[in-house]
XYZ file of C-alpha atoms in Angstrom:
502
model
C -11.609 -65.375 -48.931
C -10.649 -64.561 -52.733
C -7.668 -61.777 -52.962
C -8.762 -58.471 -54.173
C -6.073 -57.816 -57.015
C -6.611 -53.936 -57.379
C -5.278 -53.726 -53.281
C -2.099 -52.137 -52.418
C 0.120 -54.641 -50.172
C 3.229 -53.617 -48.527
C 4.904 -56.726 -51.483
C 3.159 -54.750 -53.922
C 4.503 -51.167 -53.225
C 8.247 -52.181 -53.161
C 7.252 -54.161 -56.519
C 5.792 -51.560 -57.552
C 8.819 -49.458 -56.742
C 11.182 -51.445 -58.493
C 9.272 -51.092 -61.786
C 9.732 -47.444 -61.768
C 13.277 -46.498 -59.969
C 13.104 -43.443 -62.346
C 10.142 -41.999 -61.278
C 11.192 -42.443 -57.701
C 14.774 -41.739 -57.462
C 14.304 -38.421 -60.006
C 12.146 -36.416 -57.457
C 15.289 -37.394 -54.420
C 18.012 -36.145 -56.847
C 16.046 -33.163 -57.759
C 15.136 -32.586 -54.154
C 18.672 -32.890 -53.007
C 20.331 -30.734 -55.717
C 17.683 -27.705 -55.112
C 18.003 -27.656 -51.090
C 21.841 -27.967 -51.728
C 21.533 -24.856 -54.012
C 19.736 -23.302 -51.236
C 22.190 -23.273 -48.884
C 25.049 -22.212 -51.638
C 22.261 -19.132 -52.032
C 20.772 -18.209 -48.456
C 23.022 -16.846 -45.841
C 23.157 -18.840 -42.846
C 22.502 -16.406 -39.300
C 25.004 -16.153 -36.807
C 24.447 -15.578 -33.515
C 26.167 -13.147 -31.241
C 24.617 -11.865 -27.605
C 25.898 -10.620 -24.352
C 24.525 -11.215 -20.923
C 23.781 -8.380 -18.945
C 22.903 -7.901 -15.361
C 19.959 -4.903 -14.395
C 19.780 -3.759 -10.651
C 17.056 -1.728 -9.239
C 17.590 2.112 -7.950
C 19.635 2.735 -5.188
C 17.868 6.607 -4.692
C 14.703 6.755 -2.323
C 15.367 2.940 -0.899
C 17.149 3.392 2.476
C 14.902 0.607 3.629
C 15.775 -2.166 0.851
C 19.596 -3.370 0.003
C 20.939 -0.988 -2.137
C 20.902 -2.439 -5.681
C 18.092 -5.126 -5.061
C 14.608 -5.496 -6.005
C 11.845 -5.471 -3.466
C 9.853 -7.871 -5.265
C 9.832 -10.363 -8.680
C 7.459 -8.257 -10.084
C 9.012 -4.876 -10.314
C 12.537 -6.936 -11.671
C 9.768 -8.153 -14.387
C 8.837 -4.581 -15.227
C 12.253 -3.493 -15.588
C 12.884 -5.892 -17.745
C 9.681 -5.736 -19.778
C 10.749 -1.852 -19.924
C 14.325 -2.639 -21.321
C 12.505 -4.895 -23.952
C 10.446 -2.514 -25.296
C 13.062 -0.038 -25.328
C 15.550 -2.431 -27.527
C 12.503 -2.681 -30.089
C 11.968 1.149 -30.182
C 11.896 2.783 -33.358
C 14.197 5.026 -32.106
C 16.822 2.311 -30.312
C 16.706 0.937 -33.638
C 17.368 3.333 -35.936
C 20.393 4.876 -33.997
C 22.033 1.550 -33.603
C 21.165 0.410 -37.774
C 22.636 4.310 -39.024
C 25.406 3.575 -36.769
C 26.599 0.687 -38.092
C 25.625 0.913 -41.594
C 26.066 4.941 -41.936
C 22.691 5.401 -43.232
C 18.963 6.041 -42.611
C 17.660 2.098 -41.931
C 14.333 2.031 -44.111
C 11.069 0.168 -42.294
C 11.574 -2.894 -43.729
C 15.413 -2.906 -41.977
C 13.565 -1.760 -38.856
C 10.713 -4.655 -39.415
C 13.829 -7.312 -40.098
C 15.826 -5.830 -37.053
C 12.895 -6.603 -34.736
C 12.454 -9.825 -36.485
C 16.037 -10.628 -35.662
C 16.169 -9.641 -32.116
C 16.750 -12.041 -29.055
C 16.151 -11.133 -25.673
C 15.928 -14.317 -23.457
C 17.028 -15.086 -19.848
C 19.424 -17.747 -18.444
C 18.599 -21.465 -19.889
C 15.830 -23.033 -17.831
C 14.750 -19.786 -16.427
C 11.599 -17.896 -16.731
C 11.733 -14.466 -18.470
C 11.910 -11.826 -15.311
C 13.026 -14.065 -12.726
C 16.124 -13.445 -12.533
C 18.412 -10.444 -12.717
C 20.617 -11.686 -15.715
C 19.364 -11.961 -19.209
C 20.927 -11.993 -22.316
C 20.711 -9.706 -25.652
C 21.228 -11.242 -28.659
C 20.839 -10.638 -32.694
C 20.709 -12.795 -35.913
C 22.737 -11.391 -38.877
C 24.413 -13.303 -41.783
C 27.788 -11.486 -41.095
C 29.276 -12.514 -37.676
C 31.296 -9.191 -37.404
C 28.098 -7.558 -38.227
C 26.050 -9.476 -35.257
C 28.579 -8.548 -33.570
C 28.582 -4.722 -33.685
C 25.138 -4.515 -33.440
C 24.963 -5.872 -29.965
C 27.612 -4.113 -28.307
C 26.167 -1.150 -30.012
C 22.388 -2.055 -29.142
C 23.972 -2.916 -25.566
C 25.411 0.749 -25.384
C 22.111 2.775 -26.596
C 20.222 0.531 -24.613
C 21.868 1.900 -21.707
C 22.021 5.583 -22.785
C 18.610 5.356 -23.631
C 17.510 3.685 -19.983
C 19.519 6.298 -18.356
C 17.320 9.021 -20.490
C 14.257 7.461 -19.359
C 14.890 7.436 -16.273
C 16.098 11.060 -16.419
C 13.086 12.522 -17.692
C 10.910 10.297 -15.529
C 12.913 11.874 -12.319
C 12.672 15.270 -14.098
C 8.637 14.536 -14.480
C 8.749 13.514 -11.221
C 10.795 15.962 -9.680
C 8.378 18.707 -11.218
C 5.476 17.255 -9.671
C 6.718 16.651 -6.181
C 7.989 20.315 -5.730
C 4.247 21.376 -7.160
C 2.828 19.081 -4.440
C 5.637 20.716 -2.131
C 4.722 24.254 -3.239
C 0.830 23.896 -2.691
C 1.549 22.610 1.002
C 3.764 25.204 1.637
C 1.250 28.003 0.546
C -1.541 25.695 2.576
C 0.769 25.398 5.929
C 1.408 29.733 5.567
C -2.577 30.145 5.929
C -3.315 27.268 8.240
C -0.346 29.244 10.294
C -1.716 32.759 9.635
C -5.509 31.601 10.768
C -3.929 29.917 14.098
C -2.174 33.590 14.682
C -4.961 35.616 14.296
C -7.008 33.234 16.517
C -4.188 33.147 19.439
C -3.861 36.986 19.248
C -7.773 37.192 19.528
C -7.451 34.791 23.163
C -4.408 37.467 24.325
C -3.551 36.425 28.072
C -5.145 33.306 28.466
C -3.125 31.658 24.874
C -0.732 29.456 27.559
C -4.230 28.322 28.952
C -5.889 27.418 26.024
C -2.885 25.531 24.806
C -2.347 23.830 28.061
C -6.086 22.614 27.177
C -4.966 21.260 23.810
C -2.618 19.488 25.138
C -2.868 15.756 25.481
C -1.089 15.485 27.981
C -2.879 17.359 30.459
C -2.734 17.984 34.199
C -3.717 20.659 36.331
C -3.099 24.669 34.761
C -1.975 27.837 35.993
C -5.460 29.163 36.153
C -6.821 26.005 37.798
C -4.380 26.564 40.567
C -5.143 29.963 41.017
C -8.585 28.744 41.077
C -8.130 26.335 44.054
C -5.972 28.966 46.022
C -8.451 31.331 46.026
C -11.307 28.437 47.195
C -8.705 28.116 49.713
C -8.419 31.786 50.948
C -12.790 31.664 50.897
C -12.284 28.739 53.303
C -9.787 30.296 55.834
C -11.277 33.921 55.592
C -14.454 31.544 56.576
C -13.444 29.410 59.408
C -11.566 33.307 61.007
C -15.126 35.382 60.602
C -17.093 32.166 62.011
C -14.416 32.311 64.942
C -15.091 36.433 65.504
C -18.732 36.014 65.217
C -18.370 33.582 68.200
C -15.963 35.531 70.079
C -17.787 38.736 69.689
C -20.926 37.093 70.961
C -19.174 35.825 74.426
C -17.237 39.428 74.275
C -20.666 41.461 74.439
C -22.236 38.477 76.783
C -18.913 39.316 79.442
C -19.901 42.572 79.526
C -22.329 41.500 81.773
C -21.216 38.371 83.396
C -17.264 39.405 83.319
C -16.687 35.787 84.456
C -17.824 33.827 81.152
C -14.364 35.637 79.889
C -12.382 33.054 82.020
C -14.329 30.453 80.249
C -13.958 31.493 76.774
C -10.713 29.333 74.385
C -8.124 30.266 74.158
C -8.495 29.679 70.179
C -11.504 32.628 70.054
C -8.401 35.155 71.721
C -5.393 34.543 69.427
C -7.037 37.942 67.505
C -6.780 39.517 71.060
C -3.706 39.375 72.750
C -4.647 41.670 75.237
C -7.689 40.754 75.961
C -5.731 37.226 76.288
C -3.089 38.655 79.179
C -5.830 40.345 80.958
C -7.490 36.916 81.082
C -4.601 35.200 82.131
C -3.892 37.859 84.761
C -7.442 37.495 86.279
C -6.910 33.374 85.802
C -3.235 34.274 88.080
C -4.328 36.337 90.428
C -7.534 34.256 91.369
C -4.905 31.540 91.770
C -2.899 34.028 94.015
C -5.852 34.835 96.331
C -6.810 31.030 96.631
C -3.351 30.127 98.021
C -2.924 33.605 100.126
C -6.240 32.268 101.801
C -5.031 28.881 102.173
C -2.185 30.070 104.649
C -3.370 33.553 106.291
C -6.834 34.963 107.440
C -8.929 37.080 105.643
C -7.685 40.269 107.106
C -4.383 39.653 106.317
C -2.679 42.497 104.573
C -1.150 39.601 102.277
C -5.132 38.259 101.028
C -6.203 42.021 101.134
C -3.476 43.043 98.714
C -3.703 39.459 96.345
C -7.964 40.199 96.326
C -7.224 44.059 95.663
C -4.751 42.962 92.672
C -7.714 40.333 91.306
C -10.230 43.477 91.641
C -7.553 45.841 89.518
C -7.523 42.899 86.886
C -11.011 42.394 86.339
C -11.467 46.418 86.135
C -9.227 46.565 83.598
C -10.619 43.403 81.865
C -13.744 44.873 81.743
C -12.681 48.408 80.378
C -10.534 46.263 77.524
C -13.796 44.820 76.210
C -15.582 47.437 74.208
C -12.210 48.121 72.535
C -11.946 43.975 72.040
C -15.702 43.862 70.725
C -14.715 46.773 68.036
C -11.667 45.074 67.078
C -13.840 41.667 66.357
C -16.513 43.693 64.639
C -13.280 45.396 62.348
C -12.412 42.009 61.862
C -15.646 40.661 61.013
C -16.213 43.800 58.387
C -12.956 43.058 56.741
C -13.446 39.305 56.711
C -16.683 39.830 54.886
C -15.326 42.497 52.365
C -12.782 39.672 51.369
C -15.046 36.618 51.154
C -17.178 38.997 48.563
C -13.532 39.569 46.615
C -12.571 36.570 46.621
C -15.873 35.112 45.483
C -15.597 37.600 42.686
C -12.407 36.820 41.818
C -13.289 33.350 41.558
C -16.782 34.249 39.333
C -14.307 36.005 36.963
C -12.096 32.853 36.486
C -14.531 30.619 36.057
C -15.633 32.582 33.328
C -12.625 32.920 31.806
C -12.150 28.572 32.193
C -15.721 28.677 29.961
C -14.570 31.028 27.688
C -11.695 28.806 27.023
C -13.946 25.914 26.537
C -16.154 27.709 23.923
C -12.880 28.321 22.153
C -10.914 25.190 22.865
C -12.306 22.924 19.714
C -11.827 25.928 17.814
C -8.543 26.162 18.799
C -7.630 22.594 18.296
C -8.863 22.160 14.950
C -6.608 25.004 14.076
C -3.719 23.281 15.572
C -4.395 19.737 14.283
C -4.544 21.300 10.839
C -1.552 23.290 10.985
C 0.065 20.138 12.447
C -1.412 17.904 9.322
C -0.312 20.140 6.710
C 3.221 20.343 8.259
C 3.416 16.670 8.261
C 2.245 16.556 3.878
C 5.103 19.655 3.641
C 7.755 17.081 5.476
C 6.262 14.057 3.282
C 6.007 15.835 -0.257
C 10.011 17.642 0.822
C 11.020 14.199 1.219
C 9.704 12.648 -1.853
C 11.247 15.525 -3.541
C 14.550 14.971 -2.049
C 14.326 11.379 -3.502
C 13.265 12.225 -6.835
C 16.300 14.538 -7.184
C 18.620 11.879 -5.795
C 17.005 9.411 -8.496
C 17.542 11.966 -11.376
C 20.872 12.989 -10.349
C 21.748 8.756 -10.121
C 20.736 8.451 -13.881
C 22.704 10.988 -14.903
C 25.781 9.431 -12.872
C 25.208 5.693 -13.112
C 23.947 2.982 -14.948
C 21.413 0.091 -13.975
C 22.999 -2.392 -16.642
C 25.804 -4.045 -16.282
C 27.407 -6.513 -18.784
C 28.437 -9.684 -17.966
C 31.172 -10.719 -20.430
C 32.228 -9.967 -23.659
C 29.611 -10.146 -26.766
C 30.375 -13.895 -27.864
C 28.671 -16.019 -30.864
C 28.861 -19.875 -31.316
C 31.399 -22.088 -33.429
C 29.059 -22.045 -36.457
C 25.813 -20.393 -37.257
C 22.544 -21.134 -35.828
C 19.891 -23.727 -37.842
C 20.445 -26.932 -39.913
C 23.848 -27.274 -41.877
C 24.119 -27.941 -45.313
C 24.138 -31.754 -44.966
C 21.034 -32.076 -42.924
C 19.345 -29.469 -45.745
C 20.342 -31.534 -48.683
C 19.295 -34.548 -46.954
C 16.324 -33.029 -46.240
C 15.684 -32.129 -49.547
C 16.361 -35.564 -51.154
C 13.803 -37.163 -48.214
C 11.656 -34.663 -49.326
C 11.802 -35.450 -53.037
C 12.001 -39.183 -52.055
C 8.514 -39.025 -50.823
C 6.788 -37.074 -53.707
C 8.712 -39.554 -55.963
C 6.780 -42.133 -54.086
C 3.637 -40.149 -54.203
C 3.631 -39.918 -58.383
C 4.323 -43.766 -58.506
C 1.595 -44.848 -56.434
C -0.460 -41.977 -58.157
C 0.846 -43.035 -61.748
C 1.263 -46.395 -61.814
C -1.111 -48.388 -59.007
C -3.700 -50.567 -60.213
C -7.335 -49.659 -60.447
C -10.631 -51.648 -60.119
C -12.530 -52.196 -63.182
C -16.625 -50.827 -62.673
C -18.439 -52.374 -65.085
C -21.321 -50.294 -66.362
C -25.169 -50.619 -65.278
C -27.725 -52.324 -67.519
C -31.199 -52.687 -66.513
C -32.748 -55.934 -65.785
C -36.245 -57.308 -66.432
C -38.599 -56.567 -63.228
C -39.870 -59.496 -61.734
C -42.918 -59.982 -59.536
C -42.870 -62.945 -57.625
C -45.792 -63.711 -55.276
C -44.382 -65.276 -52.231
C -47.655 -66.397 -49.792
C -45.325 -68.094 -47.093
C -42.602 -64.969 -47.237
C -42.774 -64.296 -43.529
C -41.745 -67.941 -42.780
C -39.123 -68.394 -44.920
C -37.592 -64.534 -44.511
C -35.572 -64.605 -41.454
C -34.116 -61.262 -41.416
C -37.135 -59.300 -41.893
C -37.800 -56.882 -39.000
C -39.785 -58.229 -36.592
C -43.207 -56.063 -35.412
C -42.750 -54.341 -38.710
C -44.057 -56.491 -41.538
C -45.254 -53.764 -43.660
C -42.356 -51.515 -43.925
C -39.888 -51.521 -47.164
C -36.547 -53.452 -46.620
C -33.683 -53.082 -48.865
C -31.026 -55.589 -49.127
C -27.688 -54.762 -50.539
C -25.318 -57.226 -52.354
C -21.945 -56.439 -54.244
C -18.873 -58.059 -54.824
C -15.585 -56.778 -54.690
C -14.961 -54.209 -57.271
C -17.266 -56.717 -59.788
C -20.334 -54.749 -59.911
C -23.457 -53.956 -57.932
C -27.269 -55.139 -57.887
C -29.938 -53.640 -55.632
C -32.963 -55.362 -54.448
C -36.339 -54.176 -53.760
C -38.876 -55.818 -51.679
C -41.779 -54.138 -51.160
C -44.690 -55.945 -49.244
C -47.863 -55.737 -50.665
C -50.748 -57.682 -48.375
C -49.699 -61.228 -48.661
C -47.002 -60.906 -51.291
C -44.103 -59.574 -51.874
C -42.563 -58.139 -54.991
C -39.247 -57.557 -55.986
C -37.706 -55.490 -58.426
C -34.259 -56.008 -59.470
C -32.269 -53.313 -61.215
């Protein structure tokens, strides 16, 4: 394969190289001299930062460890915050007037912010942990100094501001909220008054009825005694009504009396003894029988004694009948009181029910809003512990010292200037191969007689024709390296084909 002479070999660069050391060692010394002079005219930066450790709130978190963060993310914001702060306009023009005794212009501002660092721990990622570090680029080292441990400083006054008026914002709003549910809880309080005056006596039952507790009240039990009482006064008329029906039936037959119980008497005493007596002295007469005759003074004076008895049993019964009836009179007047008495209480039990949902809605709220008062006094006792705690202590805490490296930060000047001759190294490489590389000569295009050539067997002899495709143009390219060009033209036309050369 013939050599191309106009190509650019590796042997033909460092040829090419040596034939103009000039042209490539000029553009290295010029490089090197001008990045030298650059570091004779711009100021290296020199770094100086301090680490400093943030902490969370100790006011309003009895439920944390004092001092920690409850989660990554609010250690994150109060970071975020402390950045933002350290670029304020403000932050940054008290800590530029401060150390250079004068209003900083925006450009100083622009160049502060520019120049500011604020990075955590190596490795770490930014609001992970509770140490980062503040740091600042200045040509003076003194300089880069001050300006930390006076950005530190304002940093701190300025957090402790923030958080001031952020308590004080707070603070304000909490003891609205507590306000407004004190004025609430008064007419919650005065609407449950005026409804417990309206129940009077029967407050202590409607409250027992609120209560979830339960159980049985006062006025239930006075309920049941009095069903008791109906029962009793019940059972003693049923017991007259009997007795006063055997009374008026021993009126006639004065011997039923011996058979009535002793149960239907106890109201009767006397009428009890008399029966007794008659019971004794029939007994009396049965044994003075059993041992004498019937004339016996003895039997005569035992039967004359049973005969007194039953005389004076049966005079005792209209005085026992009128007794029972008494009885039965009274009995019924106190069934009918006691029935009243128990009409009247269960009307006051439904009035109590009307008023009972009433009642406990009035309660509940009362008991709602006093629980928002407790909850809105609370959060306002924490907001004044957190504004009185910025006012008192600080949430940064520095590390160490402000410290700055053994030399300034970037490239020194011997990796500069050797940067700079590199630099010129390759652009004096550039203008030799630009300059001085060889170029292929292009001769110029002259037109060449058209021939026509008939070719009747083309198909045959034409092997890289397109096959199915016989009638469609085909152009064939042939050149030579950089020696000129010629372009061929067949063009089928029925059985021939004619070419045109150019």
């Amino acid at each position: 394969m013939p050599h191309d002479p106009a190509s650019l070999t590796p042997a033909r660069l460092l040829q090419l190289f040596k034939s103009h050391p000039r042209l490539l060692i000029a553009p290295a010394i010029i490089g090197a001299v001008l990045a030298a002079a650059s570091t004779l005219v711009t100021p290296r930066d020199w770094r100086a930062e301090q680490g400093l450790l943030v902490r969370s709130d100790a006011a309003g978190y009895a439920e944390q460890r004092l001092g920690k963060f409850t989660d990554l993310s609010e250690m994150k914001t109060v970071q975020e915050t402390l950045l933002e702060l350290a670029r304020s306009q403000s932050v940054v023009t008290e800590v530029l007037q401060e150390i250079d005794g004068r209003a900083p212009s925006r450009q100083a501002i622009a160049d502060f912010r520019d120049k500011l660092r604020f990075d955590p721990p190596g490795g770490a990622e930014f609001g992970k942990t509770e140490v980062f570090y503040l740091g600042f680029l200045d040509p003076d080292r003194d300089r880069a100094v001050r300006i930390v441990e006076a950005l530190a400083e304002r940093l701190d006054a300025r957090l402790n501001e923030l958080r001031d008026h952020k308590a004080a914002s707070l603070v304000a709003e909490v003891q609205r909220s507590a306000d407004v549910a004190r004025e609430q809880l008064h007419q919650q309080i005065e609407r449950l008054a005026e409804f417990e005056s309206s129940v009077g006596a029967d407050l202590i039952e409607l409250r027992h009825l609120t209560t979830p507790n339960g159980g049985s009240s006062e006025l239930g039990q006075t309920a049941l005694a009095i069903d008791a009482d109906r029962r009793r006064s019940a059972e003693a008329r049923q017991r007259n009504e009997a007795l006063l029906v055997e009374l008026r039936a021993a009126i006639d037959d004065p011997a039923r009396i011996l058979a009535t119980p002793d149960a239907l008497l106890e109201s009767q005493p006397a009428l009890r003894r008399l029966k007794n007596g008659l019971v004794d002295s029939q007994l009396n007469v049965a044994r003075t029988r059993g041992a004498r005759t019937a004339n016996h003074p003895f039997v005569r004076a035992a039967r004359h004694a049973q005969e007194a008895v039953q005389a004076e049993l049966i005079r005792e019964l209209p005085a026992a009948i009128a007794g029972v009836e008494l009885e039965l009179e009274v009995a019924l007047r106190r069934e009918a009181d006691l029935a009243a008495q128990l009409q009247r209480l269960r009307a006051r039990s439904a009035g109590l029910a009307s008023k009972r949902s009433g009642y406990a809605e009035l309660v509940a709220g009362v008991e709602g809003q006093t629980g928002v008062l407790e909850s809105s006094l609370r959060q306002l006792a924490d907001a004044k512990a957190a504004r009185a705690g910025a006012n008192s202590a600080s949430l940064l805490s520095p590390i160490d010292l402000v410290e700055t490296g053994a030399h300034p930060v970037g490239p020194g000047r011997t990796a500069t200037t050797a940067a700079g001759g590199l630099a010129g190294l390759l652009l004096g490489a550039v203008l030799v191969v630009v300059l001085h590389a060889p170029r292929p000569d292009v001769p110029t295009a002259t037109a060449a007689p058209i021939q026509v050539t008939s070719h009747h067997s083309a198909p045959e002899s034409r092997s890289d024709w397109p096959v199915g495709a016989p009638q469609e143009a085909r152009t064939d390219w042939a050149a030579d390296s950089w020696g000129g060009a010629a372009w061929g033209i067949e063009q089928p036309q029925g059985g021939a084909t004619q070419t045109i050369g150019v």
